Tab-separated table of C-alpha atoms in Angstrom:
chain	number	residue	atom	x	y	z
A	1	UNK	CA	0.000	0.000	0.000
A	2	UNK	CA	1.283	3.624	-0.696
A	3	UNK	CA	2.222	5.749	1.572
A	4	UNK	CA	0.356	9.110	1.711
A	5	UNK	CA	2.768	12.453	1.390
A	6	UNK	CA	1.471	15.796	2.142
A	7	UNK	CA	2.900	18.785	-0.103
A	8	UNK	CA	1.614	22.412	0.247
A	9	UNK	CA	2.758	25.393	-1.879
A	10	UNK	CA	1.020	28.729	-1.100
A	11	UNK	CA	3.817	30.588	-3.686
A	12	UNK	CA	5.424	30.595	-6.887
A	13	UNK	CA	8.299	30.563	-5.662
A	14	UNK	CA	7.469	27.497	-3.369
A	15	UNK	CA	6.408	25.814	-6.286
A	16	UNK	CA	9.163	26.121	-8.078
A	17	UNK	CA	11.731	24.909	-5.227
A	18	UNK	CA	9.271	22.096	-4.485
A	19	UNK	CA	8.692	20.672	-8.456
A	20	UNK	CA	11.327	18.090	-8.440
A	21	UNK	CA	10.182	16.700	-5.070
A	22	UNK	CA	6.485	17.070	-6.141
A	23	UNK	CA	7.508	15.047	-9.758
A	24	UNK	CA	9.783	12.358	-7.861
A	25	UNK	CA	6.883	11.270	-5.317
A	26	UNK	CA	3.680	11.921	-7.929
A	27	UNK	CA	5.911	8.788	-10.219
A	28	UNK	CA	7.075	6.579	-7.216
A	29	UNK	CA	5.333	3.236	-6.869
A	30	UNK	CA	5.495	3.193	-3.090
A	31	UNK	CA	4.715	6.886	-2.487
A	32	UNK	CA	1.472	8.701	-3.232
A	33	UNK	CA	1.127	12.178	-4.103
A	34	UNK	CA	-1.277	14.422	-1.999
A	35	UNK	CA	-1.057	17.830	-3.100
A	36	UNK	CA	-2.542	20.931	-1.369
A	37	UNK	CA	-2.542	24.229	-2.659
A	38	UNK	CA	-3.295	27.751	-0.745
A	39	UNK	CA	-1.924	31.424	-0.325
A	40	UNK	CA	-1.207	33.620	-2.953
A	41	UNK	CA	-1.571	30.833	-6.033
A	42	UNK	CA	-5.299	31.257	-5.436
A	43	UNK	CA	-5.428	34.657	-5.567
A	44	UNK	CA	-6.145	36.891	-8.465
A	45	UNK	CA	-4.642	39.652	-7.418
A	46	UNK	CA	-0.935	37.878	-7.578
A	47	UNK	CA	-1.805	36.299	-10.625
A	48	UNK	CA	-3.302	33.206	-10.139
A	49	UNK	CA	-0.809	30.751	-10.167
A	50	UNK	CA	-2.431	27.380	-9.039
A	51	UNK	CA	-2.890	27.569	-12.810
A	52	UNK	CA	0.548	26.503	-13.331
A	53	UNK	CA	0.342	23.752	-11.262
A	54	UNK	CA	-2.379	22.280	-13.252
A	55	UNK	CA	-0.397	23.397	-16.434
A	56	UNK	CA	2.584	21.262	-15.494
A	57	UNK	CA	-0.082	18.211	-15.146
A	58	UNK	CA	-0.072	17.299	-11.391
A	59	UNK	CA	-3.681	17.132	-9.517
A	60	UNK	CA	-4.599	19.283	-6.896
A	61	UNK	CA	-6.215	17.705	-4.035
A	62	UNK	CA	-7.276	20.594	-2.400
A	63	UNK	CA	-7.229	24.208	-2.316
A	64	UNK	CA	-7.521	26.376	0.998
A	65	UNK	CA	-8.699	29.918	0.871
A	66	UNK	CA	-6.867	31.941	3.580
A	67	UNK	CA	-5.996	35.172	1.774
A	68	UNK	CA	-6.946	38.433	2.739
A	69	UNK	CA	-7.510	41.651	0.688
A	70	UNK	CA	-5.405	42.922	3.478
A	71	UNK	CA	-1.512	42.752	4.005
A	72	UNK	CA	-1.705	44.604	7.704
A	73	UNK	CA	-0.255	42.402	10.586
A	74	UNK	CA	-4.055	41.830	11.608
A	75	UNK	CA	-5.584	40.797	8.135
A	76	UNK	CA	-1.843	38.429	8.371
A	77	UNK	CA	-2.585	37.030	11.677
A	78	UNK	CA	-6.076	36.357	10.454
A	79	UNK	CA	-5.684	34.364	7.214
A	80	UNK	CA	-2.990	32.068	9.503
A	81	UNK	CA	-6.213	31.537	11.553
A	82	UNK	CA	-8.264	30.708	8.248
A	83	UNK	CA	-5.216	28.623	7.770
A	84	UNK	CA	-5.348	26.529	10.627
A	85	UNK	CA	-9.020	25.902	10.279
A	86	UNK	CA	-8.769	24.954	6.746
A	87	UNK	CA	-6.215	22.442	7.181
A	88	UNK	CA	-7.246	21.320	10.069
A	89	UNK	CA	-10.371	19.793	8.231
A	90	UNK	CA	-7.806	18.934	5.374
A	91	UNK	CA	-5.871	16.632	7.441
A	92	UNK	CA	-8.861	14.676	8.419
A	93	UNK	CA	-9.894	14.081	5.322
A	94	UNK	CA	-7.026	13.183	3.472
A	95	UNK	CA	-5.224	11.391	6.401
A	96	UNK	CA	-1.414	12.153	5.347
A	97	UNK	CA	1.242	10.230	6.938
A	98	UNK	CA	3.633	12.837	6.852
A	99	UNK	CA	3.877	16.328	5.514
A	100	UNK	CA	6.069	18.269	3.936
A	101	UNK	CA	6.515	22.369	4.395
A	102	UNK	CA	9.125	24.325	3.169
A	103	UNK	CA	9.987	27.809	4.364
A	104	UNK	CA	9.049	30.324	6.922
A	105	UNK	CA	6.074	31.893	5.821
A	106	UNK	CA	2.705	32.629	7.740
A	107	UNK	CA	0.583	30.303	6.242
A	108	UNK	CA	3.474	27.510	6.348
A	109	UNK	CA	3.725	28.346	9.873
A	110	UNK	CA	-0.202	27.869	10.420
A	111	UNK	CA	-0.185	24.530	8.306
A	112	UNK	CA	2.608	23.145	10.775
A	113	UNK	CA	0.727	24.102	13.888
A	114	UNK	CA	-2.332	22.379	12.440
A	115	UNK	CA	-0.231	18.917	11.228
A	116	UNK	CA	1.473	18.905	14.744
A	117	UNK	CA	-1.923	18.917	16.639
A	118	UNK	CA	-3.717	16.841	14.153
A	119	UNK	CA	-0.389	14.864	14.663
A	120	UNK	CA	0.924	13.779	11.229
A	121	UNK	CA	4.727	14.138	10.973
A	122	UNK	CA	6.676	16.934	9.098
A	123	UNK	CA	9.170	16.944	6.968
A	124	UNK	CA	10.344	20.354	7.114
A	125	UNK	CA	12.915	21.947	3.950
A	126	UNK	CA	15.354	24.713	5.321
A	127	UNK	CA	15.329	25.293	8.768
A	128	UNK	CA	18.132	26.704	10.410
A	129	UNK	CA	18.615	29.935	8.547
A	130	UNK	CA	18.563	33.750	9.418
A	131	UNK	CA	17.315	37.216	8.138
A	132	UNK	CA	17.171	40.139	9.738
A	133	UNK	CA	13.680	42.634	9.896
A	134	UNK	CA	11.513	40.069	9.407
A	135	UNK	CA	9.004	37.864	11.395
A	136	UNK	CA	10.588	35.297	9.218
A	137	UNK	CA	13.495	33.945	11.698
A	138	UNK	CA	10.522	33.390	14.611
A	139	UNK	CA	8.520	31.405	12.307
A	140	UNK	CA	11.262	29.344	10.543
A	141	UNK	CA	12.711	28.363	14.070
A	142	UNK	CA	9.192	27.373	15.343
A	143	UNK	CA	8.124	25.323	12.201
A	144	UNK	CA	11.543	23.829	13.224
A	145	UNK	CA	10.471	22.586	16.460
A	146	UNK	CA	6.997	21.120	14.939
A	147	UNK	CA	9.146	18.870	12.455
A	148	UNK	CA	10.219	14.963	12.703
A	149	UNK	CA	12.363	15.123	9.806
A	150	UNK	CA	14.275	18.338	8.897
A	151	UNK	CA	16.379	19.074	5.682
A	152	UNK	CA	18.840	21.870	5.614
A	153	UNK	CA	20.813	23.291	2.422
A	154	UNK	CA	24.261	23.590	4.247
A	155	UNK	CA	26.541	21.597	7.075
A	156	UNK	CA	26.157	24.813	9.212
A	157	UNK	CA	22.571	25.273	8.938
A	158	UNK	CA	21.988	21.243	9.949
A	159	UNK	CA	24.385	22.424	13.288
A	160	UNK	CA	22.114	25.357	14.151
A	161	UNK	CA	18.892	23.043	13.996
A	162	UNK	CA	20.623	20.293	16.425
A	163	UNK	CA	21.698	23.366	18.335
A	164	UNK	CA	17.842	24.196	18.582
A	165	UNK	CA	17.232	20.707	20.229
A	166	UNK	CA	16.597	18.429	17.004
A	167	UNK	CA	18.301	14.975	16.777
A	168	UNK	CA	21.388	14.760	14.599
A	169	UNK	CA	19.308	11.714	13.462
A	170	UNK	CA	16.633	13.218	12.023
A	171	UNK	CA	18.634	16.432	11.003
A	172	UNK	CA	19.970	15.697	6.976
A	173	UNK	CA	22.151	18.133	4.522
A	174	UNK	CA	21.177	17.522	1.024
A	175	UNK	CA	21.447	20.919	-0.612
A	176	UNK	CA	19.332	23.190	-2.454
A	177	UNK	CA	16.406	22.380	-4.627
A	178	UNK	CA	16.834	25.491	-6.088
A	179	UNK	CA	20.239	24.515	-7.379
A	180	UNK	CA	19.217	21.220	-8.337
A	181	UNK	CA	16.319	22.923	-10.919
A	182	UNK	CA	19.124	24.593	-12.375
A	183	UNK	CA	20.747	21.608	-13.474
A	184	UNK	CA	17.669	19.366	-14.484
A	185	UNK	CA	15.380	21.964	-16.522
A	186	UNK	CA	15.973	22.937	-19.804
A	187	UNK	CA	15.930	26.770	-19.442
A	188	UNK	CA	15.060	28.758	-22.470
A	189	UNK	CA	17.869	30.585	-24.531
A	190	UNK	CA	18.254	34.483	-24.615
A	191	UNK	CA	16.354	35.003	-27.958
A	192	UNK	CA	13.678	32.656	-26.674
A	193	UNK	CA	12.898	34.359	-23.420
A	194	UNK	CA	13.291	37.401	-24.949
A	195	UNK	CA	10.375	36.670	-27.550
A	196	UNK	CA	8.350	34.870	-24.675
A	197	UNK	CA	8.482	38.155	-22.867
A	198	UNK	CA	8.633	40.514	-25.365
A	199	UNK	CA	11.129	42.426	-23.952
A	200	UNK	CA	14.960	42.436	-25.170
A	201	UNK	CA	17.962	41.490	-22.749
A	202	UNK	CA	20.961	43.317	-23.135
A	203	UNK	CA	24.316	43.587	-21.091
A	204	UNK	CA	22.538	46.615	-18.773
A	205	UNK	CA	19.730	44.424	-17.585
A	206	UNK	CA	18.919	43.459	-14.289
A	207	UNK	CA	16.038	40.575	-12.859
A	208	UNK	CA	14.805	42.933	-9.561
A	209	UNK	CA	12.754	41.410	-6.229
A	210	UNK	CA	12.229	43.442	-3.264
A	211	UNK	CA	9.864	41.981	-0.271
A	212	UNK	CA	9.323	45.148	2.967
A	213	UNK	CA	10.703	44.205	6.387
A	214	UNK	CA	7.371	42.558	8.045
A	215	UNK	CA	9.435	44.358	11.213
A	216	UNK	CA	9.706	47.790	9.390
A	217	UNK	CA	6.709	47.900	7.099
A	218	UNK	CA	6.754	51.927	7.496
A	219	UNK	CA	10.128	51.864	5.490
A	220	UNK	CA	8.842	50.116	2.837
A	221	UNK	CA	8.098	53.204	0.536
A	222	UNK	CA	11.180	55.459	1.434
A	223	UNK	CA	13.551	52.172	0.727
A	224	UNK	CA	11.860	51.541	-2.115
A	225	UNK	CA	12.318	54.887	-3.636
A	226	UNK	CA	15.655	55.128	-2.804
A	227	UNK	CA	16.273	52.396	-4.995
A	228	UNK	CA	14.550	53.788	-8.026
A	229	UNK	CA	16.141	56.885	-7.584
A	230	UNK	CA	18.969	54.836	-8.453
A	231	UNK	CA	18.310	52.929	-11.001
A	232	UNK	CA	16.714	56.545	-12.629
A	233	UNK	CA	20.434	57.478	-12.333
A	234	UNK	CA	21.735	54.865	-14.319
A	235	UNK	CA	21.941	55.191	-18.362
A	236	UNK	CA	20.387	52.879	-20.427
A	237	UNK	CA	19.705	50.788	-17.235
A	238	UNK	CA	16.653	48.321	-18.330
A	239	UNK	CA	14.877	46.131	-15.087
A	240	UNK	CA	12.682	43.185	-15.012
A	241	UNK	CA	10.669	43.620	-11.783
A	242	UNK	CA	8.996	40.731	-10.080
A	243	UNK	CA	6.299	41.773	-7.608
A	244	UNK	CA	6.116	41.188	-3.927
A	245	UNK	CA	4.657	38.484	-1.834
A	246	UNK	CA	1.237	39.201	0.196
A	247	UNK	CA	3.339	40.424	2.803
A	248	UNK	CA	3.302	44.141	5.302
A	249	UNK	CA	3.746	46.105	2.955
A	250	UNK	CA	3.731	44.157	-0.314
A	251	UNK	CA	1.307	46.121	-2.053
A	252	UNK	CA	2.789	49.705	-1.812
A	253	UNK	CA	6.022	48.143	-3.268
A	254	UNK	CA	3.709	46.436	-6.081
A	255	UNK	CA	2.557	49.923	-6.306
A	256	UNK	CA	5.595	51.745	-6.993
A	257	UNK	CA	6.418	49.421	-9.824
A	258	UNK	CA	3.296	49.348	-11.712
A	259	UNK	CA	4.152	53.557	-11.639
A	260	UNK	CA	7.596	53.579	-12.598
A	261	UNK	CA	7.360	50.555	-15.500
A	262	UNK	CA	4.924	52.854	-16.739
A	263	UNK	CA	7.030	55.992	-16.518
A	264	UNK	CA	9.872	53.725	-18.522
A	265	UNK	CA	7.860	51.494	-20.635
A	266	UNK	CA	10.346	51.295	-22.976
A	267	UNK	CA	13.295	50.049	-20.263
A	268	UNK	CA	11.158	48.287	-17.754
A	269	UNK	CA	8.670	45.393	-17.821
A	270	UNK	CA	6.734	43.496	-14.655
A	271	UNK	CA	5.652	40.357	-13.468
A	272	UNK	CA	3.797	38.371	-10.745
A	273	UNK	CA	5.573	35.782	-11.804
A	274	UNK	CA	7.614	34.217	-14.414
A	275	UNK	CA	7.263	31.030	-13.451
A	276	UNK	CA	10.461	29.066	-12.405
A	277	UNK	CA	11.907	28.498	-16.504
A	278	UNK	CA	11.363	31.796	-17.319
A	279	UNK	CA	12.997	33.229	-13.562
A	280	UNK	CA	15.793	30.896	-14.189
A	281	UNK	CA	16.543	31.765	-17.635
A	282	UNK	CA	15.840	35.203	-16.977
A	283	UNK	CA	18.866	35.004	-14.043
A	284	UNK	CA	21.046	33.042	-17.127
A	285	UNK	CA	21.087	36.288	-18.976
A	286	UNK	CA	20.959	39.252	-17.388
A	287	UNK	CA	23.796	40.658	-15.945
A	288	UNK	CA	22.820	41.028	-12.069
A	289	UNK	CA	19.491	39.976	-9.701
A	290	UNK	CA	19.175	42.650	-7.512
A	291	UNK	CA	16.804	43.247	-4.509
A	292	UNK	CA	16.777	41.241	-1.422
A	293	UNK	CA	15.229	37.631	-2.515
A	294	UNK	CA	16.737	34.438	-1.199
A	295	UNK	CA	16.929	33.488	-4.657
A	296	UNK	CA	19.972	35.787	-5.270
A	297	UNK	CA	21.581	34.422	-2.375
A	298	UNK	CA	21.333	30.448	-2.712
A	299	UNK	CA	20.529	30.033	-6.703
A	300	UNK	CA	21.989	32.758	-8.597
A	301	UNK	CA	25.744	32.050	-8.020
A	302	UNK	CA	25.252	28.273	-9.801
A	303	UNK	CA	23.897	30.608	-13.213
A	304	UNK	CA	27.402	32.629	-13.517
A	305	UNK	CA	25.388	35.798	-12.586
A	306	UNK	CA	26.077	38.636	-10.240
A	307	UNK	CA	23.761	39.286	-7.043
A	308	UNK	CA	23.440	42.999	-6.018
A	309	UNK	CA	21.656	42.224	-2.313
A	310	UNK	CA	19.935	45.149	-0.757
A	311	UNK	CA	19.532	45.548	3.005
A	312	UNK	CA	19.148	43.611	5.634
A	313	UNK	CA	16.677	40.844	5.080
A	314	UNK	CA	19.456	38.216	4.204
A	315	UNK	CA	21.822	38.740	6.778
A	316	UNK	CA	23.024	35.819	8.555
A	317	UNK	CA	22.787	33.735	5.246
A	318	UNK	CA	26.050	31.874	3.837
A	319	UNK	CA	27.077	34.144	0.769
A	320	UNK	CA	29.463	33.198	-2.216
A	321	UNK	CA	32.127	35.169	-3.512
A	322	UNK	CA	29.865	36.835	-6.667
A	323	UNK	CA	27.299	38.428	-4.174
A	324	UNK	CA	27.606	42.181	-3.098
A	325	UNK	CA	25.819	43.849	-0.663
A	326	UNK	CA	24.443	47.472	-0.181
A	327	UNK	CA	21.742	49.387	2.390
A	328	UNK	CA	18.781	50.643	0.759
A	329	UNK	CA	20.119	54.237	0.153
A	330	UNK	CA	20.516	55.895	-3.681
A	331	UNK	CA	23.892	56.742	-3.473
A	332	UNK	CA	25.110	52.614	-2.387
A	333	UNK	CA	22.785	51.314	-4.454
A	334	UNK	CA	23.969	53.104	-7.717
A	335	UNK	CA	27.711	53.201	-7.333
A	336	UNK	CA	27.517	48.915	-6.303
A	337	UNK	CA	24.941	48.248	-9.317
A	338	UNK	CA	27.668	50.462	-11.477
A	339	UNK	CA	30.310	49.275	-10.443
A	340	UNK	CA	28.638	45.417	-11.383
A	341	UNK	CA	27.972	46.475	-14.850
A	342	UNK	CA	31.294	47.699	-15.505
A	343	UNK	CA	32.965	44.325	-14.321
A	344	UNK	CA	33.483	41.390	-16.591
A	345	UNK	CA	30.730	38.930	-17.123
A	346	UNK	CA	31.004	35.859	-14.745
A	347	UNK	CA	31.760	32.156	-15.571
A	348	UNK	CA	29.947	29.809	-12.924
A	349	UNK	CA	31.676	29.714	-9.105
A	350	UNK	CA	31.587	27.440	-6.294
A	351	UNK	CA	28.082	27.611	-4.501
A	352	UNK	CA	27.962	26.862	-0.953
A	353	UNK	CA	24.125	25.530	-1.148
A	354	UNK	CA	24.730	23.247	-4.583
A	355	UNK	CA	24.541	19.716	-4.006
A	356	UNK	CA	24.278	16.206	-5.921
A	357	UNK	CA	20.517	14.721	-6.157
A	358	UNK	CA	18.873	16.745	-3.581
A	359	UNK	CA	15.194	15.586	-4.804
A	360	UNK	CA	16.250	11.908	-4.454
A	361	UNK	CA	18.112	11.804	-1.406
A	362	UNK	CA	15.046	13.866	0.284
A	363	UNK	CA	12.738	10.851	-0.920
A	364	UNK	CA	14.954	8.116	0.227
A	365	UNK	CA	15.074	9.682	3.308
A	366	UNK	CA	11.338	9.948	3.749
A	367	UNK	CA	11.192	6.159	2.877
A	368	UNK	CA	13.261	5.431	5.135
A	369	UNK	CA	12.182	7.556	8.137
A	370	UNK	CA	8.641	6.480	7.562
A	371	UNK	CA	9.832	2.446	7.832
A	372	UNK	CA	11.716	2.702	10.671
A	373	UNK	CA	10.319	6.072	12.720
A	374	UNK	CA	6.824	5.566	14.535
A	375	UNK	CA	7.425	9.372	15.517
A	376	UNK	CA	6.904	8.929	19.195
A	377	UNK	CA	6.707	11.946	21.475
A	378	UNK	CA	9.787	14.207	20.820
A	379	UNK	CA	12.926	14.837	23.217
A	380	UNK	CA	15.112	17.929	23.189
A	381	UNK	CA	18.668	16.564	22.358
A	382	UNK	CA	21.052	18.308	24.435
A	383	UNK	CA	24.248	19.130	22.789
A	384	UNK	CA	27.473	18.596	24.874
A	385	UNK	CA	27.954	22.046	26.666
């Protein structure tokens, strides 16, 4: 009989880290595929984009409103109640035997307080790992201590989960998924994305995310314009935005772009999302990400391209040798992103979160913690003082 494995995505992005796993269990004869989506994929407003689930050909076994019109800390703290309801009634009807949750969002946070209390096990992707201005940290180290299983994308992240009490046991390095799609999709070439998007990629183009500080939503607008002020500053300087998340802030941000793409139509193009070919190829050609994504921390480096990070909201994370980093004020941000465009395209370096079969060793794992683990009550494991 197959064994029953939660997934939940609430974000493109989510989705796209999550594919190979998602691929690898819907086509394994001893695993069966149960997946759930919520968040922001089932929201118009951010485009959407259960629709490319569907697209790709997997079945969705459920979808869970919990979005607000609202991104204010209340209308937040009340879709991760809609959250735990939802799922709640989710989990008893669909009866997983383990889950798995990757991240530290809000609604990730409310799905793990629901599996832990409805009791099925999770498998948690990427605990162990720091920001800075964000509720982010709290609810990554929490969803850390609802987990059976955890996966980490670096020896010193897997040390700062045993350090929060997990068993070395359960606690497994196998890398980045995000690295891993690099290697197994077929991303499109230059002239191909460029005719998908309608928009034309030359050595002055950047691929731009920036989320607010959930801790600092009031700065959200003055950072913001800082950084457009620089880019305005910059010659010939042509951006592909990507929009914000449904988080504090989010919206003003989303905002600001629709108002200055169409101030510079002819330099500047938006999305909700690209969708994880078109992101990736999009990072294969241009010549820097900039903003203050994860993705330009952990993925970018293993496409030869430059990361310009603004801010604070990656601190703490392990950082190759091709990222730069800069505070949200004009005057950094232009002279780093010029200095970046004057500087010699990149050939590919060493990436600290880049690891072989990632998506496979996660599933063996699984199958093996779900022979042997009955997932008893936890115990803190002391480390030796």
């Amino acid at each position: 009989m197959k064994r029953k494995i939660c997934i939940i995505t609430g974000t493109r992005a989510e989705y796209g880290l999550l594919r190979p796993l998602i691929e690898k269990i819907d086509n394994d004869d001893e695993l069966q595929l149960q997946l759930i989506v919520t968040g922001m994929h089932l929201s118009p407003e951010f485009g959407l984009t259960y629709k490319e689930i569907e697209n790709d050909g997997y079945t969705i076994n459920e979808k869970i409103e919990v979005l607000l019109s609202s991104d204010t800390p209340s209308g937040i703290s009340k879709s991760m109640g809609l959250a735990m309801i939802g799922f709640s009634d989710v989990f008893e009807r669909l009866k997983p035997e383990m889950v798995v949750l990757l991240g530290d969002r809000y609604e990730i946070f409310a799905v793990a307080s629901a599996a832990m209390v409805s009791g099925v096990p999770i498998a948690h992707l990427y605990g162990g790992e720091t920001g800075s201005g964000t509720i982010d940290n709290m609810l990554r180290h929490a969803i850390t201590k609802f987990s059976r299983i955890h996966f980490t994308s670096t020896d010193f992240y897997r040390k700062r989960v045993i350090q929060l009490g997990e068993n070395p046991g359960c606690v497994y390095n196998v890398g980045s998924l995000g690295v891993e799609n690099i290697y197994n999709l077929k991303l499109m070439s230059k002239e191909e994305l460029e005719k998908d998007i309608n928009f034309i990629i030359d050595n002055k183009t950047i691929l731009f995310t920036f989320h607010p500080l959930s801790l600092e939503p009031n700065l959200a607008k003055s950072q913001f314009r800082e950084i457009l002020s620089a880019f305005s500053r910059i010659e010939n300087l042509k951006v592909i935005f990507t929009k914000c998340n449904s988080d504090t802030g989010g919206r003003i941000i989303n905002e600001m772009i629709d108002e200055y793409v169409g101030d510079n139509r002819n330099t500047t193009i938006s999305f909700y999302s690209l969708g994880t070919i078109r992101y990736l190829s999009a990072v294969k050609c241009v010549k820097a990400v900039v903003g203050n994504s994860s993705s330009g921390i952990v993925e970018v480096p293993s496409l030869g391209t430059y990361t310009l990070n603004i801010g604070k909201r990656q601190d703490g994370r392990i950082q190759s040798e091709t990222i730069f980093n800069c505070e949200p004020i004009e005057k950094e941000v232009y002279e780093k992103l010029s200095m970046i465009i004057d500087i010699p395209n990149l050939s590919k370096t060493n990436n600290p979160y880049e690891k072989k079969d990632t998506s496979a060793n996660i599933i063996k794992i699984i199958k093996e913690q779900l022979l042997i683990n009955k997932f008893e009550e936890k115990k803190f494991y002391d480390i030796d003082f």
